[in-house]
PDB file of C-alpha atoms in Angstrom:
ATOM      1  CA  MET D   1     107.656 103.232 102.245  1.00 63.00           C
ATOM      2  CA  VAL D   2     107.913 100.648  99.470  1.00 75.00           C
ATOM      3  CA  VAL D   3     107.260 102.121  96.023  1.00 76.00           C
ATOM      4  CA  ASP D   4     106.294  99.515  93.442  1.00 88.00           C
ATOM      5  CA  ASN D   5     107.073  99.961  89.767  1.00 94.00           C
ATOM      6  CA  LYS D   6     104.978  98.385  87.023  1.00 96.00           C
ATOM      7  CA  ALA D   7     106.151  96.105  84.225  1.00 98.00           C
ATOM      8  CA  THR D   8     104.564  94.173  81.394  1.00 98.00           C
ATOM      9  CA  VAL D   9     105.221  90.474  80.965  1.00 98.00           C
ATOM     10  CA  THR D  10     106.330  90.207  77.326  1.00 98.00           C
ATOM     11  CA  TYR D  11     107.444  86.561  77.128  1.00 98.00           C
ATOM     12  CA  VAL D  12     106.479  83.324  78.864  1.00 97.00           C
ATOM     13  CA  GLN D  13     108.237  80.018  78.112  1.00 97.00           C
ATOM     14  CA  LEU D  14     106.928  77.089  80.139  1.00 95.00           C
ATOM     15  CA  LEU D  15     109.824  74.618  80.190  1.00 95.00           C
ATOM     16  CA  LYS D  16     107.810  72.113  82.228  1.00 93.00           C
ATOM     17  CA  GLU D  17     104.834  72.284  84.570  1.00 93.00           C
ATOM     18  CA  ASP D  18     106.931  73.764  87.400  1.00 94.00           C
ATOM     19  CA  LEU D  19     109.673  75.676  85.546  1.00 96.00           C
ATOM     20  CA  VAL D  20     109.191  78.854  83.526  1.00 97.00           C
ATOM     21  CA  ILE D  21     111.223  81.617  81.895  1.00 98.00           C
ATOM     22  CA  ILE D  22     109.603  85.061  81.813  1.00 98.00           C
ATOM     23  CA  ARG D  23     110.649  88.471  80.519  1.00 98.00           C
ATOM     24  CA  LEU D  24     109.565  91.830  81.923  1.00 97.00           C
ATOM     25  CA  VAL D  25     109.646  95.294  80.375  1.00 98.00           C
ATOM     26  CA  PRO D  26     109.146  98.302  82.689  1.00 97.00           C
ATOM     27  CA  LYS D  27     106.120 100.446  81.844  1.00 95.00           C
ATOM     28  CA  ASP D  28     107.595 103.775  82.923  1.00 88.00           C
ATOM     29  CA  GLY D  29     111.158 104.158  81.763  1.00 88.00           C
ATOM     30  CA  PRO D  30     113.993 101.873  80.615  1.00 92.00           C
ATOM     31  CA  VAL D  31     115.202  98.596  82.068  1.00 95.00           C
ATOM     32  CA  PRO D  32     116.897  99.558  85.349  1.00 93.00           C
ATOM     33  CA  GLU D  33     120.656  99.472  85.690  1.00 95.00           C
ATOM     34  CA  TYR D  34     121.922  96.462  87.632  1.00 97.00           C
ATOM     35  CA  LYS D  35     124.957  94.243  88.022  1.00 98.00           C
ATOM     36  CA  ALA D  36     125.375  90.597  87.054  1.00 98.00           C
ATOM     37  CA  GLY D  37     124.516  88.468  90.081  1.00 98.00           C
ATOM     38  CA  GLN D  38     121.812  90.734  91.496  1.00 98.00           C
ATOM     39  CA  PHE D  39     118.132  89.934  92.039  1.00 97.00           C
ATOM     40  CA  ILE D  40     114.836  91.721  91.444  1.00 97.00           C
ATOM     41  CA  THR D  41     111.776  91.638  93.685  1.00 96.00           C
ATOM     42  CA  LEU D  42     108.411  90.958  92.020  1.00 96.00           C
ATOM     43  CA  GLY D  43     104.984  91.519  93.510  1.00 96.00           C
ATOM     44  CA  LEU D  44     101.331  90.752  92.804  1.00 94.00           C
ATOM     45  CA  PRO D  45      98.148  91.373  94.783  1.00 91.00           C
ATOM     46  CA  ASN D  46      96.953  88.158  96.405  1.00 85.00           C
ATOM     47  CA  PRO D  47      93.167  87.743  96.006  1.00 81.00           C
ATOM     48  CA  VAL D  48      92.897  85.426  99.023  1.00 78.00           C
ATOM     49  CA  GLU D  49      94.535  88.081 101.230  1.00 78.00           C
ATOM     50  CA  ASN D  50      92.235  90.966 100.273  1.00 80.00           C
ATOM     51  CA  GLY D  51      94.606  92.180  97.587  1.00 81.00           C
ATOM     52  CA  LYS D  52      97.668  92.379  99.837  1.00 89.00           C
ATOM     53  CA  ILE D  53     100.852  92.630  97.742  1.00 92.00           C
ATOM     54  CA  VAL D  54     102.933  89.464  98.015  1.00 92.00           C
ATOM     55  CA  ARG D  55     106.587  89.882  97.050  1.00 94.00           C
ATOM     56  CA  ARG D  56     109.497  87.590  96.387  1.00 94.00           C
ATOM     57  CA  ALA D  57     113.061  88.073  95.117  1.00 95.00           C
ATOM     58  CA  TYR D  58     114.340  86.271  92.009  1.00 96.00           C
ATOM     59  CA  SER D  59     117.869  86.167  90.596  1.00 97.00           C
ATOM     60  CA  ILE D  60     118.212  87.918  87.240  1.00 98.00           C
ATOM     61  CA  ALA D  61     119.273  85.681  84.353  1.00 98.00           C
ATOM     62  CA  SER D  62     119.626  88.437  81.749  1.00 98.00           C
ATOM     63  CA  HIS D  63     122.733  90.609  81.753  1.00 98.00           C
ATOM     64  CA  PRO D  64     123.288  94.351  82.300  1.00 97.00           C
ATOM     65  CA  GLU D  65     124.255  95.013  78.669  1.00 97.00           C
ATOM     66  CA  ASN D  66     120.790  93.849  77.571  1.00 96.00           C
ATOM     67  CA  ARG D  67     118.489  96.860  78.042  1.00 94.00           C
ATOM     68  CA  ASP D  68     115.505  95.314  76.243  1.00 96.00           C
ATOM     69  CA  TYR D  69     114.057  93.251  79.116  1.00 98.00           C
ATOM     70  CA  VAL D  70     114.705  91.562  82.449  1.00 98.00           C
ATOM     71  CA  GLU D  71     114.669  87.758  82.240  1.00 98.00           C
ATOM     72  CA  LEU D  72     114.000  85.342  85.099  1.00 98.00           C
ATOM     73  CA  VAL D  73     113.832  81.569  85.426  1.00 98.00           C
ATOM     74  CA  ILE D  74     111.390  80.552  88.150  1.00 96.00           C
ATOM     75  CA  ARG D  75     110.607  77.264  89.864  1.00 94.00           C
ATOM     76  CA  TRP D  76     107.118  76.612  91.228  1.00 91.00           C
ATOM     77  CA  VAL D  77     107.804  74.993  94.585  1.00 81.00           C
ATOM     78  CA  ARG D  78     104.632  73.244  95.725  1.00 76.00           C
ATOM     79  CA  LYS D  79     105.819  71.334  98.785  1.00 70.00           C
ATOM     80  CA  PRO D  80     105.280  71.552 101.693  1.00 64.00           C
ATOM     81  CA  LEU D  81     102.932  74.384 100.592  1.00 63.00           C
ATOM     82  CA  PRO D  82     102.602  76.110  97.210  1.00 70.00           C
ATOM     83  CA  GLY D  83     104.398  79.460  97.048  1.00 77.00           C
ATOM     84  CA  ARG D  84     101.891  82.311  97.177  1.00 82.00           C
ATOM     85  CA  LEU D  85     103.575  84.428  94.516  1.00 89.00           C
ATOM     86  CA  THR D  86     105.017  81.688  92.318  1.00 91.00           C
ATOM     87  CA  THR D  87     101.581  80.061  92.075  1.00 89.00           C
ATOM     88  CA  GLN D  88     100.252  83.313  90.614  1.00 91.00           C
ATOM     89  CA  ILE D  89     103.257  83.702  88.314  1.00 93.00           C
ATOM     90  CA  PHE D  90     102.588  80.288  86.805  1.00 93.00           C
ATOM     91  CA  ASN D  91      99.159  81.545  85.744  1.00 92.00           C
ATOM     92  CA  ILE D  92     100.553  84.723  84.200  1.00 94.00           C
ATOM     93  CA  LYS D  93     100.209  85.479  80.495  1.00 96.00           C
ATOM     94  CA  GLU D  94     102.036  87.677  78.026  1.00 97.00           C
ATOM     95  CA  GLY D  95     100.626  91.190  78.327  1.00 97.00           C
ATOM     96  CA  ASP D  96      99.849  90.904  82.042  1.00 97.00           C
ATOM     97  CA  GLU D  97     101.086  93.486  84.515  1.00 97.00           C
ATOM     98  CA  ILE D  98     103.425  92.739  87.411  1.00 97.00           C
ATOM     99  CA  LEU D  99     105.004  94.899  90.109  1.00 97.00           C
ATOM    100  CA  TRP D 100     108.733  95.156  90.717  1.00 97.00           C
ATOM    101  CA  LEU D 101     111.278  96.756  92.997  1.00 96.00           C
ATOM    102  CA  LYS D 102     114.685  97.842  91.724  1.00 94.00           C
ATOM    103  CA  PRO D 103     117.433  95.191  91.464  1.00 96.00           C
ATOM    104  CA  THR D 104     119.725  94.820  94.442  1.00 96.00           C
ATOM    105  CA  GLY D 105     121.996  92.301  96.164  1.00 96.00           C
ATOM    106  CA  ARG D 106     125.702  92.127  96.980  1.00 94.00           C
ATOM    107  CA  ALA D 107     126.296  88.439  97.761  1.00 95.00           C
ATOM    108  CA  LEU D 108     127.120  87.312  94.202  1.00 97.00           C
ATOM    109  CA  LEU D 109     128.675  90.359  92.577  1.00 98.00           C
ATOM    110  CA  ILE D 110     131.709  89.485  90.467  1.00 98.00           C
ATOM    111  CA  ASN D 111     134.898  90.189  92.395  1.00 97.00           C
ATOM    112  CA  GLU D 112     136.996  92.648  90.414  1.00 97.00           C
ATOM    113  CA  GLU D 113     139.831  93.466  92.841  1.00 96.00           C
ATOM    114  CA  PHE D 114     141.739  91.995  95.737  1.00 95.00           C
ATOM    115  CA  THR D 115     141.794  93.900  99.024  1.00 91.00           C
ATOM    116  CA  ASN D 116     145.156  95.424  98.043  1.00 91.00           C
ATOM    117  CA  GLY D 117     143.628  96.945  94.903  1.00 93.00           C
ATOM    118  CA  GLU D 118     145.177  94.521  92.416  1.00 96.00           C
ATOM    119  CA  LYS D 119     142.879  93.179  89.678  1.00 97.00           C
ATOM    120  CA  ASP D 120     141.368  89.788  90.431  1.00 97.00           C
ATOM    121  CA  ASN D 121     142.216  87.625  87.423  1.00 97.00           C
ATOM    122  CA  ARG D 122     141.489  84.275  89.037  1.00 98.00           C
ATOM    123  CA  ARG D 123     139.580  81.602  87.159  1.00 98.00           C
ATOM    124  CA  ILE D 124     135.830  81.953  87.805  1.00 98.00           C
ATOM    125  CA  VAL D 125     133.914  78.750  88.599  1.00 98.00           C
ATOM    126  CA  CYS D 126     130.133  79.108  88.941  1.00 98.00           C
ATOM    127  CA  ILE D 127     128.111  76.308  90.537  1.00 98.00           C
ATOM    128  CA  GLY D 128     124.335  76.532  90.289  1.00 98.00           C
ATOM    129  CA  GLY D 129     121.771  74.093  91.612  1.00 97.00           C
ATOM    130  CA  GLY D 130     118.385  74.223  89.834  1.00 96.00           C
ATOM    131  CA  THR D 131     117.294  77.822  89.268  1.00 96.00           C
ATOM    132  CA  GLY D 132     120.477  78.811  91.115  1.00 97.00           C
ATOM    133  CA  LEU D 133     121.936  78.828  87.604  1.00 98.00           C
ATOM    134  CA  ALA D 134     120.239  82.180  86.858  1.00 98.00           C
ATOM    135  CA  PRO D 135     122.941  84.580  88.158  1.00 98.00           C
ATOM    136  CA  PHE D 136     125.605  82.640  86.277  1.00 98.00           C
ATOM    137  CA  VAL D 137     123.736  82.933  82.994  1.00 98.00           C
ATOM    138  CA  SER D 138     123.963  86.657  83.684  1.00 98.00           C
ATOM    139  CA  PHE D 139     127.677  86.301  84.557  1.00 98.00           C
ATOM    140  CA  ALA D 140     128.482  84.469  81.330  1.00 98.00           C
ATOM    141  CA  GLN D 141     126.661  86.871  79.037  1.00 98.00           C
ATOM    142  CA  HIS D 142     128.050  89.920  80.851  1.00 98.00           C
ATOM    143  CA  LEU D 143     131.657  88.728  80.723  1.00 98.00           C
ATOM    144  CA  HIS D 144     131.185  87.790  77.069  1.00 98.00           C
ATOM    145  CA  ASP D 145     129.684  91.119  76.016  1.00 98.00           C
ATOM    146  CA  SER D 146     132.183  93.170  78.030  1.00 97.00           C
ATOM    147  CA  GLY D 147     135.147  91.376  76.414  1.00 97.00           C
ATOM    148  CA  ASP D 148     136.477  89.964  79.684  1.00 97.00           C
ATOM    149  CA  LYS D 149     139.374  87.539  79.145  1.00 96.00           C
ATOM    150  CA  ARG D 150     139.106  85.675  82.455  1.00 97.00           C
ATOM    151  CA  GLU D 151     138.491  81.943  82.328  1.00 98.00           C
ATOM    152  CA  ILE D 152     134.915  81.097  83.360  1.00 98.00           C
ATOM    153  CA  ILE D 153     133.316  77.701  83.917  1.00 98.00           C
ATOM    154  CA  VAL D 154     129.587  77.267  84.592  1.00 98.00           C
ATOM    155  CA  LEU D 155     128.476  74.034  86.274  1.00 98.00           C
ATOM    156  CA  HIS D 156     124.745  73.314  86.558  1.00 98.00           C
ATOM    157  CA  GLY D 157     122.968  70.621  88.534  1.00 98.00           C
ATOM    158  CA  ALA D 158     119.418  69.417  87.936  1.00 97.00           C
ATOM    159  CA  SER D 159     117.264  66.366  88.576  1.00 96.00           C
ATOM    160  CA  TYR D 160     116.054  66.009  84.988  1.00 96.00           C
ATOM    161  CA  VAL D 161     117.382  66.906  81.558  1.00 96.00           C
ATOM    162  CA  ASP D 162     114.426  69.189  80.800  1.00 95.00           C
ATOM    163  CA  GLU D 163     115.477  71.329  83.776  1.00 96.00           C
ATOM    164  CA  LEU D 164     118.736  72.338  82.054  1.00 97.00           C
ATOM    165  CA  SER D 165     117.064  75.649  81.292  1.00 95.00           C
ATOM    166  CA  TYR D 166     119.918  77.420  79.487  1.00 98.00           C
ATOM    167  CA  LYS D 167     121.705  74.448  77.961  1.00 97.00           C
ATOM    168  CA  ASP D 168     121.539  75.758  74.380  1.00 97.00           C
ATOM    169  CA  LEU D 169     122.688  79.283  75.238  1.00 98.00           C
ATOM    170  CA  LEU D 170     125.612  78.094  77.368  1.00 98.00           C
ATOM    171  CA  THR D 171     126.624  75.410  74.869  1.00 98.00           C
ATOM    172  CA  ASN D 172     126.706  78.061  72.140  1.00 98.00           C
ATOM    173  CA  LEU D 173     128.928  80.245  74.311  1.00 98.00           C
ATOM    174  CA  GLU D 174     131.336  77.332  74.753  1.00 98.00           C
ATOM    175  CA  ASN D 175     131.319  76.616  71.025  1.00 98.00           C
ATOM    176  CA  GLU D 176     132.192  80.251  70.389  1.00 98.00           C
ATOM    177  CA  SER D 177     135.100  79.928  72.824  1.00 98.00           C
ATOM    178  CA  ILE D 178     136.389  76.923  70.874  1.00 97.00           C
ATOM    179  CA  ALA D 179     136.023  78.756  67.575  1.00 98.00           C
ATOM    180  CA  ARG D 180     137.598  82.052  68.669  1.00 97.00           C
ATOM    181  CA  GLY D 181     140.276  80.660  70.966  1.00 97.00           C
ATOM    182  CA  LYS D 182     140.654  80.870  74.724  1.00 96.00           C
ATOM    183  CA  ASP D 183     142.764  83.986  74.459  1.00 96.00           C
ATOM    184  CA  GLN D 184     139.656  85.799  73.207  1.00 97.00           C
ATOM    185  CA  TRP D 185     136.804  84.099  75.096  1.00 98.00           C
ATOM    186  CA  ASN D 186     137.570  81.374  77.635  1.00 98.00           C
ATOM    187  CA  PHE D 187     134.333  79.648  78.598  1.00 98.00           C
ATOM    188  CA  ARG D 188     133.114  76.128  79.404  1.00 98.00           C
ATOM    189  CA  TYR D 189     129.782  74.719  80.499  1.00 98.00           C
ATOM    190  CA  ARG D 190     128.938  71.346  82.001  1.00 98.00           C
ATOM    191  CA  ALA D 191     125.847  69.900  83.698  1.00 98.00           C
ATOM    192  CA  ALA D 192     125.126  67.073  86.111  1.00 98.00           C
ATOM    193  CA  ILE D 193     121.907  65.061  86.410  1.00 97.00           C
ATOM    194  CA  SER D 194     121.159  63.726  89.890  1.00 96.00           C
ATOM    195  CA  ARG D 195     118.582  61.074  88.897  1.00 96.00           C
ATOM    196  CA  PRO D 196     120.179  59.285  85.933  1.00 95.00           C
ATOM    197  CA  GLN D 197     118.365  56.030  86.667  1.00 95.00           C
ATOM    198  CA  GLU D 198     114.938  57.505  85.900  1.00 95.00           C
ATOM    199  CA  TRP D 199     113.420  56.760  82.494  1.00 95.00           C
ATOM    200  CA  PHE D 200     113.091  60.404  81.489  1.00 93.00           C
ATOM    201  CA  ASN D 201     116.884  60.797  81.791  1.00 96.00           C
ATOM    202  CA  ARG D 202     117.740  57.656  79.829  1.00 94.00           C
ATOM    203  CA  SER D 203     119.573  59.601  77.083  1.00 93.00           C
ATOM    204  CA  TRP D 204     121.877  61.438  79.509  1.00 95.00           C
ATOM    205  CA  ALA D 205     125.574  60.626  79.000  1.00 95.00           C
ATOM    206  CA  GLY D 206     127.175  63.404  81.028  1.00 95.00           C
ATOM    207  CA  GLN D 207     128.097  63.843  84.702  1.00 96.00           C
ATOM    208  CA  VAL D 208     125.771  62.099  87.154  1.00 96.00           C
ATOM    209  CA  GLY D 209     125.056  63.009  90.766  1.00 96.00           C
ATOM    210  CA  ARG D 210     124.683  66.372  92.453  1.00 96.00           C
ATOM    211  CA  VAL D 211     126.502  69.317  90.900  1.00 98.00           C
ATOM    212  CA  GLU D 212     129.169  69.381  93.618  1.00 97.00           C
ATOM    213  CA  THR D 213     130.399  65.958  92.441  1.00 97.00           C
ATOM    214  CA  PHE D 214     132.364  67.885  89.809  1.00 98.00           C
ATOM    215  CA  LEU D 215     134.720  68.633  92.718  1.00 98.00           C
ATOM    216  CA  ARG D 216     135.092  65.048  93.973  1.00 97.00           C
ATOM    217  CA  PRO D 217     138.586  63.600  93.381  1.00 95.00           C
ATOM    218  CA  LYS D 218     138.775  60.501  91.193  1.00 94.00           C
ATOM    219  CA  ASP D 219     141.274  57.649  91.374  1.00 93.00           C
ATOM    220  CA  SER D 220     143.615  59.843  89.333  1.00 92.00           C
ATOM    221  CA  GLY D 221     143.616  62.364  92.171  1.00 92.00           C
ATOM    222  CA  LEU D 222     141.936  64.966  89.947  1.00 96.00           C
ATOM    223  CA  SER D 223     138.293  65.987  90.041  1.00 97.00           C
ATOM    224  CA  SER D 224     136.065  66.149  86.957  1.00 97.00           C
ATOM    225  CA  LEU D 225     136.436  69.928  87.060  1.00 98.00           C
ATOM    226  CA  GLU D 226     140.232  69.701  87.138  1.00 98.00           C
ATOM    227  CA  GLU D 227     140.207  67.214  84.252  1.00 97.00           C
ATOM    228  CA  LEU D 228     138.033  69.624  82.291  1.00 97.00           C
ATOM    229  CA  ILE D 229     140.324  72.613  82.768  1.00 96.00           C
ATOM    230  CA  GLY D 230     143.593  70.686  82.766  1.00 96.00           C
ATOM    231  CA  ASP D 231     144.811  72.286  85.970  1.00 96.00           C
ATOM    232  CA  LYS D 232     144.743  71.767  89.726  1.00 97.00           C
ATOM    233  CA  ILE D 233     142.263  73.947  91.573  1.00 97.00           C
ATOM    234  CA  THR D 234     143.924  76.071  94.254  1.00 97.00           C
ATOM    235  CA  LYS D 235     142.793  79.046  96.298  1.00 96.00           C
ATOM    236  CA  GLU D 236     145.391  81.127  94.469  1.00 96.00           C
ATOM    237  CA  ASN D 237     144.108  80.440  90.948  1.00 98.00           C
ATOM    238  CA  THR D 238     140.329  80.027  91.340  1.00 98.00           C
ATOM    239  CA  ILE D 239     137.359  81.838  92.871  1.00 98.00           C
ATOM    240  CA  PHE D 240     134.026  80.030  93.269  1.00 98.00           C
ATOM    241  CA  TYR D 241     130.499  81.417  93.107  1.00 98.00           C
ATOM    242  CA  VAL D 242     127.710  79.133  94.335  1.00 98.00           C
ATOM    243  CA  CYS D 243     123.930  79.560  94.253  1.00 98.00           C
ATOM    244  CA  GLY D 244     121.198  77.128  95.267  1.00 96.00           C
ATOM    245  CA  TRP D 245     119.773  75.346  98.268  1.00 93.00           C
ATOM    246  CA  GLN D 246     121.885  75.302 101.413  1.00 94.00           C
ATOM    247  CA  GLY D 247     122.640  71.634 100.781  1.00 95.00           C
ATOM    248  CA  THR D 248     124.414  72.619  97.567  1.00 96.00           C
ATOM    249  CA  ILE D 249     126.471  75.249  99.387  1.00 97.00           C
ATOM    250  CA  ASP D 250     127.409  72.766 102.110  1.00 97.00           C
ATOM    251  CA  GLY D 251     128.267  70.077  99.562  1.00 97.00           C
ATOM    252  CA  VAL D 252     130.606  72.409  97.693  1.00 98.00           C
ATOM    253  CA  MET D 253     132.347  73.520 100.889  1.00 98.00           C
ATOM    254  CA  ASP D 254     132.841  69.883 101.964  1.00 97.00           C
ATOM    255  CA  PHE D 255     135.255  69.624  99.028  1.00 97.00           C
ATOM    256  CA  LEU D 256     136.751  73.120  99.221  1.00 98.00           C
ATOM    257  CA  ASN D 257     137.347  73.498 102.971  1.00 97.00           C
ATOM    258  CA  PRO D 258     140.109  70.844 103.024  1.00 96.00           C
ATOM    259  CA  LYS D 259     141.870  72.791 100.251  1.00 96.00           C
ATOM    260  CA  GLY D 260     141.966  75.907 102.427  1.00 97.00           C
ATOM    261  CA  PHE D 261     139.153  77.794 100.670  1.00 98.00           C
ATOM    262  CA  VAL D 262     137.096  80.184 102.804  1.00 98.00           C
ATOM    263  CA  THR D 263     133.869  82.040 102.048  1.00 98.00           C
ATOM    264  CA  GLU D 264     133.376  85.789 102.010  1.00 97.00           C
ATOM    265  CA  HIS D 265     131.173  85.321 105.086  1.00 95.00           C
ATOM    266  CA  ASP D 266     134.174  83.855 106.939  1.00 96.00           C
ATOM    267  CA  LYS D 267     136.901  85.884 105.254  1.00 96.00           C
ATOM    268  CA  ARG D 268     140.340  86.122 106.781  1.00 96.00           C
ATOM    269  CA  GLU D 269     141.606  89.082 108.793  1.00 95.00           C
ATOM    270  CA  ASP D 270     143.201  90.544 105.660  1.00 94.00           C
ATOM    271  CA  GLY D 271     139.813  90.391 103.880  1.00 95.00           C
ATOM    272  CA  SER D 272     140.746  87.553 101.520  1.00 96.00           C
ATOM    273  CA  PHE D 273     138.372  84.756 100.476  1.00 97.00           C
ATOM    274  CA  GLU D 274     137.801  82.336  97.588  1.00 98.00           C
ATOM    275  CA  VAL D 275     134.051  81.547  97.702  1.00 98.00           C
ATOM    276  CA  LYS D 276     130.954  83.704  97.324  1.00 98.00           C
ATOM    277  CA  TYR D 277     127.530  82.133  97.742  1.00 98.00           C
ATOM    278  CA  GLU D 278     123.819  82.810  97.972  1.00 97.00           C
ATOM    279  CA  SER D 279     121.512  80.254  99.545  1.00 94.00           C
ATOM    280  CA  TYR D 280     117.764  79.775  98.999  1.00 83.00           C
ATOM    281  CA  GLY D 281     117.362  78.522 102.562  1.00 58.00           C
TER     282      GLY D 281
END
């Protein structure tokens, strides 16, 4: 039997008409323990279904060291049909009550060890399409607050500049890396805009195209990602985490498969892999 917990919505930031950041605080007890990369399931009674509880899972953008609230970034998908729960969430106000089930999920947990027990110190590259950025915001803050020295790069893809939901936070984390030195905190963040020709994006001067274009080789033979880090990407030195629509996953693997990368879903007989992913569909 499903047992719903109750939480209060304490913060609502409408980034645009179909993109919102919300924060939840449990009513009975502390913020639950969870791991970076996990998701939480929210629920609300649907008035058009006689109060039936409608539930949906959302990746957690806050990090485990933050015990003040759970933060989520949510897209209101309205085509082909409006989402039953997200439509209600976009009418929610600070102080409203929402139901939740404890965080779970294994697909995007940070890999800490190889199958032989050795520590996994590979470079971490996170690729998020749209709200698929959420788990990697959690990754970045968790690795920062836990003092992890691994190199981490977060790549985000969006259609419009106002959809770069955590641009300021991630830029600040990169600036801190520059100030402190990579031996203390080794972090970089870059974004790609897929519709640069549209008027609203006229000020954009960064990477253009879908987020996986960071992996496309240039005339130099290096990709934009490799130029950024100053190193060739190999399956020995880098592990990828990808979250977004299936098209994003497929686009990333189109570039990584020829390099010998395999996903955890298709791991080798010895259990090794170089890509973890979670798809929205």
